[in-house]
CSV table of C-alpha atoms in Angstrom, one decimal:
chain,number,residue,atom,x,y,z
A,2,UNK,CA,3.0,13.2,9.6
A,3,UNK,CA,4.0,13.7,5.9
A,4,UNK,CA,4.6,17.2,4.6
A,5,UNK,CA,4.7,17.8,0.7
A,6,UNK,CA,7.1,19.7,0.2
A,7,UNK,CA,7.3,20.2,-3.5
A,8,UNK,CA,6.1,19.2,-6.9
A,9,UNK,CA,8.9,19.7,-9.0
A,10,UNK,CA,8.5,19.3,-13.1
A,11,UNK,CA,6.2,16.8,-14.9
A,12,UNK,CA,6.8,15.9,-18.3
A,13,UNK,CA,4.4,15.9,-21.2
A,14,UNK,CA,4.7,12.5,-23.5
A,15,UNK,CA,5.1,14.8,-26.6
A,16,UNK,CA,7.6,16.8,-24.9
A,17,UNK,CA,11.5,16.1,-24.7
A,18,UNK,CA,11.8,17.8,-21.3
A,19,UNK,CA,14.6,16.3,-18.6
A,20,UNK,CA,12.1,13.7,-16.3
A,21,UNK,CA,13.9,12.1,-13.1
A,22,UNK,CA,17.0,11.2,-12.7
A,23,UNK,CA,17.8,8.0,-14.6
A,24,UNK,CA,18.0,4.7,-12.6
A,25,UNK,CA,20.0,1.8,-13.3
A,26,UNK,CA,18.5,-0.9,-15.3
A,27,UNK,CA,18.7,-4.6,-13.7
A,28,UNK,CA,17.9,-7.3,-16.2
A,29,UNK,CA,15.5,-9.5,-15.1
A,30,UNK,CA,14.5,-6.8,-12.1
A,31,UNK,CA,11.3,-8.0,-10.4
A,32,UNK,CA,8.1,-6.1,-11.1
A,33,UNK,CA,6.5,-4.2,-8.2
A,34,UNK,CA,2.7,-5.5,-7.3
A,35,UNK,CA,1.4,-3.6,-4.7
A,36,UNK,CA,-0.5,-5.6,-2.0
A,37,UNK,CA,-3.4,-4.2,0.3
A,38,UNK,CA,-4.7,-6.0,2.9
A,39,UNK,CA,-8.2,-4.0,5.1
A,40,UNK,CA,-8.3,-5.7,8.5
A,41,UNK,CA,-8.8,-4.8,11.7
A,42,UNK,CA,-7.9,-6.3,15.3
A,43,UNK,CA,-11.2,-6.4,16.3
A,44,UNK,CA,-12.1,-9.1,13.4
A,45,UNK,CA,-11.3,-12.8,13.9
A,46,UNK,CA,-11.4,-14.0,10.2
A,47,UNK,CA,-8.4,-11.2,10.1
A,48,UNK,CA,-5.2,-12.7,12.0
A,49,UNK,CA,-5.2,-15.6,9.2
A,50,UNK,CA,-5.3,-13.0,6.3
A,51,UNK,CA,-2.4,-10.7,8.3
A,52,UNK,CA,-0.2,-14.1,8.7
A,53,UNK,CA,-1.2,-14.6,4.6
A,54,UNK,CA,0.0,-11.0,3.7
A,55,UNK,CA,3.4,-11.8,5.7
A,56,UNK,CA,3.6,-15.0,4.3
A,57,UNK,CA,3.6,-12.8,0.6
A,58,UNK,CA,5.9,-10.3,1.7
A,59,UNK,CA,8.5,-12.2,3.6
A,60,UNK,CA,8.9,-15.2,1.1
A,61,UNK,CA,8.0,-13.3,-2.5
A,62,UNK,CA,6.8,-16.8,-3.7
A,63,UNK,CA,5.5,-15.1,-7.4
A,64,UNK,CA,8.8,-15.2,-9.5
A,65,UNK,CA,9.8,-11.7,-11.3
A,66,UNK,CA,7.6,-10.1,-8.7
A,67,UNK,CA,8.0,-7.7,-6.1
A,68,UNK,CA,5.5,-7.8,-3.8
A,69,UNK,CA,4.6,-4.7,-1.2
A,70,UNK,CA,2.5,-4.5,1.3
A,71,UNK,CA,0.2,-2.3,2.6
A,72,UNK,CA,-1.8,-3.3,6.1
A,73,UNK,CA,-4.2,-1.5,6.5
A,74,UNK,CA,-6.5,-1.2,9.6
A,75,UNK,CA,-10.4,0.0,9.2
A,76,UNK,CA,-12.1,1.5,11.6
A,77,UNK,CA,-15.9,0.8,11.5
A,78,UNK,CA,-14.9,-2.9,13.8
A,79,UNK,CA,-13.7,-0.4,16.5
A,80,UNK,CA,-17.6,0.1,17.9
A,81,UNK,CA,-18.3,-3.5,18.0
A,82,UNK,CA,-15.9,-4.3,21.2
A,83,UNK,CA,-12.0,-2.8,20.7
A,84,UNK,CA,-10.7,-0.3,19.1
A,85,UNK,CA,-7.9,-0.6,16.6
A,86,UNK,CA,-5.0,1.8,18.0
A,87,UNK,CA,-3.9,1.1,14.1
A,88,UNK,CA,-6.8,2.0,12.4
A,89,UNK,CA,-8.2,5.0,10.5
A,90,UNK,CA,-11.7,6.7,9.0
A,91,UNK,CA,-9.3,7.5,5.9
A,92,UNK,CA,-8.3,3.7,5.7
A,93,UNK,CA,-12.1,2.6,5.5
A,94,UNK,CA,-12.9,5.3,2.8
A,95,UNK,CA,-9.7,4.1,1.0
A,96,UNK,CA,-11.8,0.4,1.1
A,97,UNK,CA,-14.9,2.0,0.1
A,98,UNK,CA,-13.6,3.4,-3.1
A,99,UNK,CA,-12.4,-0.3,-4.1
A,100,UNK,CA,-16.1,-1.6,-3.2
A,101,UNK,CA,-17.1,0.9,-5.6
A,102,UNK,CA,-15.2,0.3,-8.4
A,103,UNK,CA,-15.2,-3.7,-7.7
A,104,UNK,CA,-19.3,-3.1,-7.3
A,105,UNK,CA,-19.6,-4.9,-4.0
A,106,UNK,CA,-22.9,-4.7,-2.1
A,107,UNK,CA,-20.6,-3.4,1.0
A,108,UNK,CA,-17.0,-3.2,2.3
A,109,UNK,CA,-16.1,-6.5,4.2
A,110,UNK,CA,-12.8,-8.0,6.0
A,111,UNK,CA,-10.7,-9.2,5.8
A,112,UNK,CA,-10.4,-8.1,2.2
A,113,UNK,CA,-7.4,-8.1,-0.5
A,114,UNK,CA,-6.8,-6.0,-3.0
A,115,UNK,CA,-4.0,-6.8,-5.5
A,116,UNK,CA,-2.5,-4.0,-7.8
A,117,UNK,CA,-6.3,-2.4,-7.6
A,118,UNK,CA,-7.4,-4.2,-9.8
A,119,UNK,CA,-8.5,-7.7,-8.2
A,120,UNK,CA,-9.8,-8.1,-4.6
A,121,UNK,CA,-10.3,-11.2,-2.9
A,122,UNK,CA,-10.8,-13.0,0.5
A,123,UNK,CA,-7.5,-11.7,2.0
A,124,UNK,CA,-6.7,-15.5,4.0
A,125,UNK,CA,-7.0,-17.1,0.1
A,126,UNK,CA,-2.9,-17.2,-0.3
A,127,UNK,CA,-3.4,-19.5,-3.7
A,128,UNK,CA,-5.5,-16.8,-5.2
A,129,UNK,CA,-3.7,-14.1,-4.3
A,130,UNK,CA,-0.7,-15.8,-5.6
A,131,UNK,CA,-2.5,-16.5,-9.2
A,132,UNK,CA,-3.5,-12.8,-9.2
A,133,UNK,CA,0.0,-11.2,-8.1
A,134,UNK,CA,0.9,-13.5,-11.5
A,135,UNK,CA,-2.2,-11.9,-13.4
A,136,UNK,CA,-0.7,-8.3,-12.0
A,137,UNK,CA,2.5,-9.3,-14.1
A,138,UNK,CA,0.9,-8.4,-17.4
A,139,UNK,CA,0.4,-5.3,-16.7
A,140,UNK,CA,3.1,-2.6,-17.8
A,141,UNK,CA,5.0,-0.2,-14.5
A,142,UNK,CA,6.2,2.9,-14.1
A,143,UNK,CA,9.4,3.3,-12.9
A,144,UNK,CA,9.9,4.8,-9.4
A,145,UNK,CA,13.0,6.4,-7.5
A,146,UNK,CA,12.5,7.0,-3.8
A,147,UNK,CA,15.5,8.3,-2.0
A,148,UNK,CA,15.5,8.9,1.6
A,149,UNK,CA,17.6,11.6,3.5
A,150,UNK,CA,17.1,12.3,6.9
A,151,UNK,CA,13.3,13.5,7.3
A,152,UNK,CA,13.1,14.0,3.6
A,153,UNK,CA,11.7,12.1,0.4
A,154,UNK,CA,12.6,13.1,-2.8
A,155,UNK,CA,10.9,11.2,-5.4
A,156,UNK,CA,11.3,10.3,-9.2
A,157,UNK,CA,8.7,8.7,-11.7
A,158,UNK,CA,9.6,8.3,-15.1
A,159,UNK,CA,8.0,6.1,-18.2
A,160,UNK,CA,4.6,6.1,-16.5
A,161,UNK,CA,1.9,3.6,-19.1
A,162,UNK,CA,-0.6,5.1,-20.9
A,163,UNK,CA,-3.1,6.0,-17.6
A,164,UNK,CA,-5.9,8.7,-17.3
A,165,UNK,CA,-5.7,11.5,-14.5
A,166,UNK,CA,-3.5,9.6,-11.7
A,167,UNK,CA,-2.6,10.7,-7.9
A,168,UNK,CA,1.3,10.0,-6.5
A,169,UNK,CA,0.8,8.6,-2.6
A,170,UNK,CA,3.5,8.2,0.4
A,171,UNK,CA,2.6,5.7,2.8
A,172,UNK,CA,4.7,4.8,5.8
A,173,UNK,CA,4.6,1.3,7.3
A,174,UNK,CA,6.3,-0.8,10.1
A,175,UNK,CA,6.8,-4.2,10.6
A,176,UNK,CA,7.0,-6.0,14.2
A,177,UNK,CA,4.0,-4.8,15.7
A,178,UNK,CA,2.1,-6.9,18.6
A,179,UNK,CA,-0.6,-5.9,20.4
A,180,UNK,CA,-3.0,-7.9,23.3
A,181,UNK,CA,-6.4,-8.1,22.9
A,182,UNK,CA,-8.9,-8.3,25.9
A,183,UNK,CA,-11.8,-7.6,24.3
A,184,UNK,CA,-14.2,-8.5,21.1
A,185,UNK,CA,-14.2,-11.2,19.2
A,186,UNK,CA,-10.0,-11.6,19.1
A,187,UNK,CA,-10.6,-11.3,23.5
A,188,UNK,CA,-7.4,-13.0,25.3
A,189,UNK,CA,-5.4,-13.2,21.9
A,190,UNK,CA,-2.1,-11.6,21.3
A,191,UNK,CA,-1.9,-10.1,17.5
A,192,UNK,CA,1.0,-9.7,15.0
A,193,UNK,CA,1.5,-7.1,12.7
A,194,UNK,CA,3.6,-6.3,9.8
A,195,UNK,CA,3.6,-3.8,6.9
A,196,UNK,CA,1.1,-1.6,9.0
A,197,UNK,CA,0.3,2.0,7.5
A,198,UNK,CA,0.9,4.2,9.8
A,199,UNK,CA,0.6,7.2,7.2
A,200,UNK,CA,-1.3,7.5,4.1
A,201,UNK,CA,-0.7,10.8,1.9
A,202,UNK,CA,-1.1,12.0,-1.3
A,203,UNK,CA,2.0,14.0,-2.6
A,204,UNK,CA,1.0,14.8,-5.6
A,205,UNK,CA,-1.6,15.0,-9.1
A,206,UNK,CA,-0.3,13.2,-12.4
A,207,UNK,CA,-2.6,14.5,-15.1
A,208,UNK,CA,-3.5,12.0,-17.8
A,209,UNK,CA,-0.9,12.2,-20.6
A,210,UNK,CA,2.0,12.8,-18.4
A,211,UNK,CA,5.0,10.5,-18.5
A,212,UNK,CA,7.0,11.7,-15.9
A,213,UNK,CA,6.6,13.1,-12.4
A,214,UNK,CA,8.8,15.1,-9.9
A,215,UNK,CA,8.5,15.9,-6.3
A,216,UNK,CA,9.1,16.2,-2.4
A,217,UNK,CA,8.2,15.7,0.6
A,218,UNK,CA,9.3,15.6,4.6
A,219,UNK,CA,8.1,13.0,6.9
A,220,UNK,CA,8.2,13.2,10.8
A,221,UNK,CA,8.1,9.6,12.6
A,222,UNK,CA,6.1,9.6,15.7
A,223,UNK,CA,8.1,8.5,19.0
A,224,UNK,CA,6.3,5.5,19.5
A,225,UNK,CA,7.0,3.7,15.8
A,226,UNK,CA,10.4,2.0,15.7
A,227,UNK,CA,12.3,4.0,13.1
A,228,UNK,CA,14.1,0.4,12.3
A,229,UNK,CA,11.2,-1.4,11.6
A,230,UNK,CA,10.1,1.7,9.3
A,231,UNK,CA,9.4,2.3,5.2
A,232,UNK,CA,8.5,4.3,3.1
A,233,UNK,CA,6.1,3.1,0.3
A,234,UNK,CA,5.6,5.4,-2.9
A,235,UNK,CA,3.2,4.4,-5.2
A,236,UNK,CA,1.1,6.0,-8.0
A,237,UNK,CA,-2.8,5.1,-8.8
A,238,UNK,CA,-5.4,5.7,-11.5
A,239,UNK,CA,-8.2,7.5,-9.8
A,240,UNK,CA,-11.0,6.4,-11.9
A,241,UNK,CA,-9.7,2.6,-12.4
A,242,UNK,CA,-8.0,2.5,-8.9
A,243,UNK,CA,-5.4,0.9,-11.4
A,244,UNK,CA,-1.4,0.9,-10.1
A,245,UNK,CA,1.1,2.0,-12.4
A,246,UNK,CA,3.8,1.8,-10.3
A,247,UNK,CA,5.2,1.3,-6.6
A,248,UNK,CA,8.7,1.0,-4.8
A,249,UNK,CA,9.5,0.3,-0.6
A,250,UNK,CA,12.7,1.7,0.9
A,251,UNK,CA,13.9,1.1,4.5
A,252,UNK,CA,14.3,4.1,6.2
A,253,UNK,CA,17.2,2.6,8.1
């Protein structure tokens, strides 16, 4: 579970108020694209497009960018033979925003969505690759997540030119395997990686703001390997579905 815990100071562009805490500047530092892939176990076009998001995320093959990924397991398969222990109602709505703003007849898997602003056939790994480049253009926020203990305390600063925006926490783990013995992935053992386990929003960025402050406490469940764990901060247009930003930290 993910508490918010605070919402500390947000900064006005015509203002010269203190904003986060300043980071170090890396020349050359990659550029964050953030990564979502809606699959499900029950699916079996989906294992391809899991391996492809892995593929992404283990071997960054864009140069100057960061890729993160977010797995994320619908559940409208979970009637049609096995149910997804990883999957959530909230995950499926999450998808059925994107079909909105992408105008799609319906939501479908396995389905990629690149910074929110392309989606795509999630097992097409030369697309994605050509459209993580695309995402490149785009100007970032920059984002400060520090983890201490069961606690999050987060920075944004030098947020682009966005309408009304929403901050989001989402926790992940990697090394995930699961047997299947029934629907169409029967007698097949899955992998997972970049899972969300938790999806919260910590926090409303009102359009003009340049800056945003804030808090919150996490609580790992006993069955998630705490090793294997993130934490993925990320903030998002909520008319465009646009990212401005995103950063991953380990929480070991």
């Amino acid at each position: 579970m993910i508490f918010v815990a605070a919402c500390g100071s947000q900064t006005v562009e015509s203002q010269k108020l203190p904003g986060p805490a300043p980071t170090t500047v890396v020349k050359n530092a990659p550029t964050p694209v953030l990564v979502e892939l809606f699959t499900s176990e029950g699916c079996s076009s989906c294992p391809p497009a899991e391996r492809a998001l892995e593929f992404l995320r283990r071997e960054q093959p864009v140069p100057q960018a960061e890729i993160i990924a977010l797995e994320l397991h619908v559940d409208y398969w979970d009637r049609l033979g096995w149910k997804d222990e990883f999957s959530s109602a909230l995950f499926s709505q999450r998808q059925e925003f994107y079909s909105s703003r992408f105008k799609l007849d319906s939501v479908y898997t396995p389905q990629m969505v690149i910074d929110g602003s392309f989606e795509l056939n999630g097992a097409d790994t030369g697309r994605a690759t050509r459209l993580i480049q695309d995402a490149l253009k785009q100007p970032k926020a920059s984002i400060r997540a520090e983890v201490a203990g069961d606690s999050v305390t987060i920075g944004i600063g030098d947020i682009p030119k966005h309408d009304d925006a929403t901050v989001f926490l989402a926790i992940t783990e990697d090394r995930l395997a699961r047997d299947v013995s029934s629907g169409e992935n029967r007698n097949k053992r899955l992998e997972h990686s970049s899972v969300v386990r938790e999806l919260t929003a910590v926090g409303k960025v009102p359009r003009g703001l340049q800056a945003f402050d804030g808090k919150a406490s996490i609580s790992i469940s006993s069955d998630w390997k705490r090793e294997f764990t993130s934490v993925v901060v990320f903030i998002q247009e909520n008319a465009s579905r646009k990212i401005l930003g995103a950063v991953k930290v380990a929480l070991e």
